[in-house]
Amino acid sequence: MWSSPTASHRTRSVLAALITTPLAAAALVLSPAAGVAEPSATALDEPVSETIVLTEDFDGGGTRYYGEGDLGDGGQGEGGDPLFELEDGVTLSNVVLGSPAADGVHCEGSCTLRNVVWEDVGEDAATFRADSASAQFRVEGGSAAAAEDKVFQHNGPGTLTVTGFTVEDFGALYRSCGNCSSMYERHVVLDDITVNTPGDRLVGINENYGDTATLSNITIIGDDDRDITICQRYEGNDDGDEPDETGEGPDGTHCLYEESDITYQ
């Protein structure tokens, strides 16, 4: 189940502890107040000092993982290491990422994150990378809170689909990288999303690279003044410069939704 490419970068003792964890000892429950998945009182805690590399599907049974050592500063610097790294085709299910969460989860190819809860997002909740435009990333259920910057960072090509997800207190729910050294056409689909304020923007995409964002069944709670930007368009670059904003809102080409797809409560 576990892959440890180099002993200097992976801790055998941590992996051994995870392998022996009784997966049925904890479960995710749904908070009736906000619809945010939370760990039950019996959830197990597992410290992670070295990135866990998954080569096969893994169900954490509600266990909470949090960073320590080099993964324990919880900073916002770019390029940090994740708690979990998923190889192409892997599904990660039923885990809670506590605080500090380091750089969350990295998908090195197509992946599925099912019922993953980020209690306090570190640098990013999840980063999606791939080498192929056919890559498919999925986030099914789960929630994220306290994301000072981004929740989902899309660096490689491919399509990210997020369904049944809840977010609150965030900078951006999704950002197609605006200034990576290698830039691609990227696509995101958001459906059945519950948004709790405060928040800055749901989606940021680069129209000059052909990005698209398709949104439906979005519910925003507490944004009486409509302060949250739904879909922000940028002119991305591969020079590392801060990208320029080019517009926002549905345009029929890049930001694909109708006003009726957004409900305010």
Tab-separated table of C-alpha atoms in Angstrom:
chain	number	residue	atom	x	y	z
A	1	MET	CA	0.000	0.000	0.000
A	2	TRP	CA	2.747	2.425	0.912
A	3	SER	CA	5.629	3.485	-1.283
A	4	SER	CA	8.847	4.843	0.227
A	5	PRO	CA	11.175	5.835	-2.628
A	6	THR	CA	14.030	6.996	-0.419
A	7	ALA	CA	14.569	6.307	3.247
A	8	SER	CA	15.945	9.805	3.756
A	9	HIS	CA	12.611	11.328	2.720
A	10	ARG	CA	10.126	8.880	4.273
A	11	THR	CA	9.892	7.764	7.881
A	12	ARG	CA	9.416	4.019	8.323
A	13	SER	CA	8.142	4.331	11.875
A	14	VAL	CA	5.341	6.667	10.779
A	15	LEU	CA	4.313	4.332	7.977
A	16	ALA	CA	4.335	1.342	10.300
A	17	ALA	CA	2.036	3.150	12.704
A	18	LEU	CA	-0.376	3.994	9.910
A	19	ILE	CA	-0.458	0.445	8.619
A	20	THR	CA	-1.516	-0.854	12.036
A	21	THR	CA	-4.171	1.818	12.561
A	22	PRO	CA	-7.641	0.219	13.025
A	23	LEU	CA	-9.482	1.960	10.203
A	24	ALA	CA	-12.931	1.280	11.611
A	25	ALA	CA	-12.193	3.036	14.910
A	26	ALA	CA	-13.365	6.453	13.707
A	27	ALA	CA	-15.807	7.947	11.244
A	28	LEU	CA	-16.755	11.213	9.605
A	29	VAL	CA	-19.990	12.797	10.760
A	30	LEU	CA	-21.939	15.678	9.260
A	31	SER	CA	-22.421	18.827	11.306
A	32	PRO	CA	-26.138	19.691	11.037
A	33	ALA	CA	-25.457	23.381	11.621
A	34	ALA	CA	-23.209	24.119	8.668
A	35	GLY	CA	-23.111	20.898	6.669
A	36	VAL	CA	-19.382	20.611	7.291
A	37	ALA	CA	-17.989	17.107	7.717
A	38	GLU	CA	-16.231	16.805	11.043
A	39	PRO	CA	-14.353	13.992	12.790
A	40	SER	CA	-16.210	12.076	15.457
A	41	ALA	CA	-15.096	12.131	19.079
A	42	THR	CA	-13.430	8.748	18.579
A	43	ALA	CA	-11.242	9.905	15.698
A	44	LEU	CA	-7.635	8.800	15.927
A	45	ASP	CA	-4.776	11.286	15.639
A	46	GLU	CA	-1.650	10.451	13.637
A	47	PRO	CA	1.351	12.811	13.464
A	48	VAL	CA	3.153	12.875	10.108
A	49	SER	CA	6.776	14.007	9.949
A	50	GLU	CA	7.520	12.798	6.395
A	51	THR	CA	5.272	12.859	3.327
A	52	ILE	CA	3.197	9.675	2.990
A	53	VAL	CA	3.308	8.376	-0.596
A	54	LEU	CA	0.245	6.388	-1.670
A	55	THR	CA	0.547	3.990	-4.597
A	56	GLU	CA	-2.822	2.299	-3.939
A	57	ASP	CA	-6.254	3.424	-2.744
A	58	PHE	CA	-6.385	4.227	0.969
A	59	ASP	CA	-9.372	4.628	3.327
A	60	GLY	CA	-8.375	6.361	6.551
A	61	GLY	CA	-11.592	5.569	8.390
A	62	GLY	CA	-11.830	9.107	9.792
A	63	THR	CA	-8.312	9.299	11.232
A	64	ARG	CA	-6.927	12.804	11.680
A	65	TYR	CA	-3.410	13.407	10.303
A	66	TYR	CA	-1.343	16.469	11.160
A	67	GLY	CA	2.173	17.632	10.442
A	68	GLU	CA	5.097	17.691	12.817
A	69	GLY	CA	8.798	18.332	12.393
A	70	ASP	CA	9.524	19.655	8.903
A	71	LEU	CA	5.803	19.386	8.090
A	72	GLY	CA	4.733	21.215	11.210
A	73	ASP	CA	5.124	24.927	10.614
A	74	GLY	CA	1.774	25.501	8.863
A	75	GLY	CA	3.241	28.354	6.789
A	76	GLN	CA	2.004	29.906	3.565
A	77	GLY	CA	5.226	29.658	1.563
A	78	GLU	CA	4.939	28.138	-1.899
A	79	GLY	CA	6.597	24.828	-2.709
A	80	GLY	CA	6.042	23.088	0.615
A	81	ASP	CA	5.767	19.335	1.087
A	82	PRO	CA	2.368	17.653	1.543
A	83	LEU	CA	1.123	15.239	4.169
A	84	PHE	CA	-0.053	12.881	1.405
A	85	GLU	CA	1.285	12.407	-2.121
A	86	LEU	CA	-0.905	10.365	-4.458
A	87	GLU	CA	0.460	8.620	-7.504
A	88	ASP	CA	-1.576	8.414	-10.715
A	89	GLY	CA	-4.999	6.802	-10.301
A	90	VAL	CA	-5.079	6.649	-6.484
A	91	THR	CA	-8.129	7.402	-4.315
A	92	LEU	CA	-7.755	8.851	-0.800
A	93	SER	CA	-10.899	8.512	1.345
A	94	ASN	CA	-12.217	9.403	4.781
A	95	VAL	CA	-9.311	11.281	6.296
A	96	VAL	CA	-9.151	14.490	8.311
A	97	LEU	CA	-6.209	16.835	7.866
A	98	GLY	CA	-5.739	18.657	11.150
A	99	SER	CA	-3.453	21.532	12.039
A	100	PRO	CA	-0.800	22.001	10.901
A	101	ALA	CA	-1.656	20.475	7.513
A	102	ALA	CA	1.570	21.402	5.641
A	103	ASP	CA	0.775	21.552	1.906
A	104	GLY	CA	-2.152	19.187	2.239
A	105	VAL	CA	-2.417	16.640	-0.579
A	106	HIS	CA	-0.492	16.469	-3.852
A	107	CYS	CA	-1.886	14.510	-6.794
A	108	GLU	CA	0.875	13.613	-9.243
A	109	GLY	CA	-1.648	12.347	-11.814
A	110	SER	CA	-5.354	11.591	-11.950
A	111	CYS	CA	-6.751	11.076	-8.450
A	112	THR	CA	-9.899	11.075	-6.321
A	113	LEU	CA	-10.227	12.716	-2.901
A	114	ARG	CA	-13.377	11.367	-1.273
A	115	ASN	CA	-14.714	12.719	2.029
A	116	VAL	CA	-11.491	14.502	2.893
A	117	VAL	CA	-11.793	17.204	5.562
A	118	TRP	CA	-9.277	20.032	5.955
A	119	GLU	CA	-9.858	21.566	9.385
A	120	ASP	CA	-7.272	24.333	8.949
A	121	VAL	CA	-5.766	24.636	5.463
A	122	GLY	CA	-2.019	25.248	5.423
A	123	GLU	CA	-0.412	26.480	2.205
A	124	ASP	CA	-3.060	24.822	-0.010
A	125	ALA	CA	-5.533	22.032	0.702
A	126	ALA	CA	-4.675	20.089	-2.455
A	127	THR	CA	-2.442	20.625	-5.479
A	128	PHE	CA	-3.171	18.872	-8.773
A	129	ARG	CA	-0.366	18.044	-11.193
A	130	ALA	CA	-0.199	15.815	-14.250
A	131	ASP	CA	1.588	15.456	-17.573
A	132	SER	CA	-1.485	14.852	-19.731
A	133	ALA	CA	-4.444	16.984	-20.730
A	134	SER	CA	-6.609	13.880	-20.238
A	135	ALA	CA	-5.881	13.832	-16.483
A	136	GLN	CA	-9.018	13.718	-14.333
A	137	PHE	CA	-9.000	14.929	-10.736
A	138	ARG	CA	-12.063	14.501	-8.524
A	139	VAL	CA	-13.024	15.860	-5.116
A	140	GLU	CA	-16.175	14.161	-3.827
A	141	GLY	CA	-17.689	15.402	-0.586
A	142	GLY	CA	-15.600	16.781	2.241
A	143	SER	CA	-14.895	20.309	3.393
A	144	ALA	CA	-12.185	22.896	3.996
A	145	ALA	CA	-11.879	25.815	6.397
A	146	ALA	CA	-9.420	28.577	7.269
A	147	ALA	CA	-7.646	28.755	3.895
A	148	GLU	CA	-5.719	32.008	4.030
A	149	ASP	CA	-4.950	31.709	0.314
A	150	LYS	CA	-6.139	28.857	-1.938
A	151	VAL	CA	-8.033	25.653	-1.272
A	152	PHE	CA	-7.414	23.865	-4.592
A	153	GLN	CA	-4.317	24.718	-6.644
A	154	HIS	CA	-4.239	23.398	-10.236
A	155	ASN	CA	-0.704	23.378	-11.667
A	156	GLY	CA	-0.739	20.698	-14.372
A	157	PRO	CA	-3.105	20.170	-17.293
A	158	GLY	CA	-6.408	18.291	-17.032
A	159	THR	CA	-9.819	18.715	-15.435
A	160	LEU	CA	-10.750	19.024	-11.764
A	161	THR	CA	-14.340	18.158	-10.782
A	162	VAL	CA	-15.543	19.105	-7.290
A	163	THR	CA	-18.956	17.883	-6.067
A	164	GLY	CA	-20.765	17.973	-2.736
A	165	PHE	CA	-18.092	20.124	-1.089
A	166	THR	CA	-18.329	22.738	1.688
A	167	VAL	CA	-15.904	25.623	2.196
A	168	GLU	CA	-15.684	28.494	4.656
A	169	ASP	CA	-13.199	31.235	5.520
A	170	PHE	CA	-11.047	31.130	2.383
A	171	GLY	CA	-9.156	33.179	-0.169
A	172	ALA	CA	-9.955	31.200	-3.324
A	173	LEU	CA	-11.701	27.856	-3.631
A	174	TYR	CA	-9.918	27.120	-6.939
A	175	ARG	CA	-7.000	28.699	-8.775
A	176	SER	CA	-5.542	27.663	-12.079
A	177	CYS	CA	-1.888	28.585	-11.592
A	178	GLY	CA	-1.376	32.063	-12.983
A	179	ASN	CA	2.407	32.173	-13.217
A	180	CYS	CA	3.886	28.667	-13.160
A	181	SER	CA	7.011	28.022	-15.228
A	182	SER	CA	4.971	25.595	-17.354
A	183	MET	CA	1.471	26.746	-18.240
A	184	TYR	CA	-1.413	24.667	-19.608
A	185	GLU	CA	-5.063	24.774	-20.523
A	186	ARG	CA	-6.984	23.735	-17.410
A	187	HIS	CA	-10.640	23.095	-16.608
A	188	VAL	CA	-12.669	23.030	-13.407
A	189	VAL	CA	-16.228	21.866	-12.757
A	190	LEU	CA	-17.952	22.865	-9.499
A	191	ASP	CA	-21.344	21.330	-8.662
A	192	ASP	CA	-23.309	21.197	-5.414
A	193	ILE	CA	-20.974	23.505	-3.494
A	194	THR	CA	-21.849	25.178	-0.177
A	195	VAL	CA	-19.909	28.370	0.536
A	196	ASN	CA	-19.813	29.987	3.973
A	197	THR	CA	-18.355	33.470	4.369
A	198	PRO	CA	-15.868	34.999	4.662
A	199	GLY	CA	-14.335	34.385	1.255
A	200	ASP	CA	-12.689	36.267	-1.601
A	201	ARG	CA	-13.392	34.346	-4.831
A	202	LEU	CA	-14.609	30.930	-5.887
A	203	VAL	CA	-12.627	30.493	-9.089
A	204	GLY	CA	-9.619	32.091	-10.749
A	205	ILE	CA	-8.763	31.005	-14.319
A	206	ASN	CA	-6.472	32.156	-17.140
A	207	GLU	CA	-8.471	33.031	-20.218
A	208	ASN	CA	-5.384	33.450	-22.424
A	209	TYR	CA	-4.568	29.741	-21.938
A	210	GLY	CA	-8.118	28.584	-22.702
A	211	ASP	CA	-9.159	27.712	-19.138
A	212	THR	CA	-12.821	27.101	-18.362
A	213	ALA	CA	-14.871	27.013	-15.159
A	214	THR	CA	-18.303	25.353	-15.203
A	215	LEU	CA	-20.417	26.103	-12.128
A	216	SER	CA	-23.812	24.787	-11.017
A	217	ASN	CA	-25.792	24.413	-7.787
A	218	ILE	CA	-23.648	26.877	-5.839
A	219	THR	CA	-25.089	28.023	-2.483
A	220	ILE	CA	-23.468	31.002	-0.763
A	221	ILE	CA	-24.399	31.672	2.859
A	222	GLY	CA	-23.967	35.024	4.597
A	223	ASP	CA	-22.767	37.119	1.655
A	224	ASP	CA	-25.538	39.722	1.746
A	225	ASP	CA	-23.442	42.304	-0.090
A	226	ARG	CA	-22.313	39.878	-2.829
A	227	ASP	CA	-18.657	40.489	-1.966
A	228	ILE	CA	-17.427	37.059	-3.081
A	229	THR	CA	-16.266	37.026	-6.708
A	230	ILE	CA	-17.693	33.987	-8.450
A	231	CYS	CA	-15.353	33.635	-11.425
A	232	GLN	CA	-12.282	35.835	-11.884
A	233	ARG	CA	-10.436	35.809	-15.212
A	234	TYR	CA	-6.727	36.536	-15.531
A	235	GLU	CA	-4.014	36.817	-18.135
A	236	GLY	CA	-1.579	34.174	-16.949
A	237	ASN	CA	2.136	34.010	-17.730
A	238	ASP	CA	5.125	31.693	-17.377
A	239	ASP	CA	7.476	34.417	-16.119
A	240	GLY	CA	6.508	34.272	-12.471
A	241	ASP	CA	4.902	37.725	-12.631
A	242	GLU	CA	1.660	38.485	-10.842
A	243	PRO	CA	-1.077	37.904	-13.470
A	244	ASP	CA	-3.361	40.762	-14.482
A	245	GLU	CA	-7.103	40.564	-13.921
A	246	THR	CA	-9.057	40.691	-17.184
A	247	GLY	CA	-12.668	40.425	-16.063
A	248	GLU	CA	-15.156	38.512	-13.969
A	249	GLY	CA	-18.571	36.924	-14.206
A	250	PRO	CA	-20.168	34.627	-16.796
A	251	ASP	CA	-18.935	35.235	-20.355
A	252	GLY	CA	-20.085	32.138	-22.236
A	253	THR	CA	-16.508	31.136	-23.076
A	254	HIS	CA	-14.411	30.771	-19.944
A	255	CYS	CA	-16.735	31.373	-16.980
A	256	LEU	CA	-19.573	28.997	-17.819
A	257	TYR	CA	-22.606	29.490	-15.610
A	258	GLU	CA	-25.823	31.465	-15.326
A	259	GLU	CA	-26.777	33.782	-12.530
A	260	SER	CA	-29.466	31.215	-11.602
A	261	ASP	CA	-26.705	28.693	-10.803
A	262	ILE	CA	-25.772	30.819	-7.769
A	263	THR	CA	-28.134	30.892	-4.754
A	264	TYR	CA	-27.656	33.284	-1.834
A	265	GLN	CA	-28.950	32.538	1.635
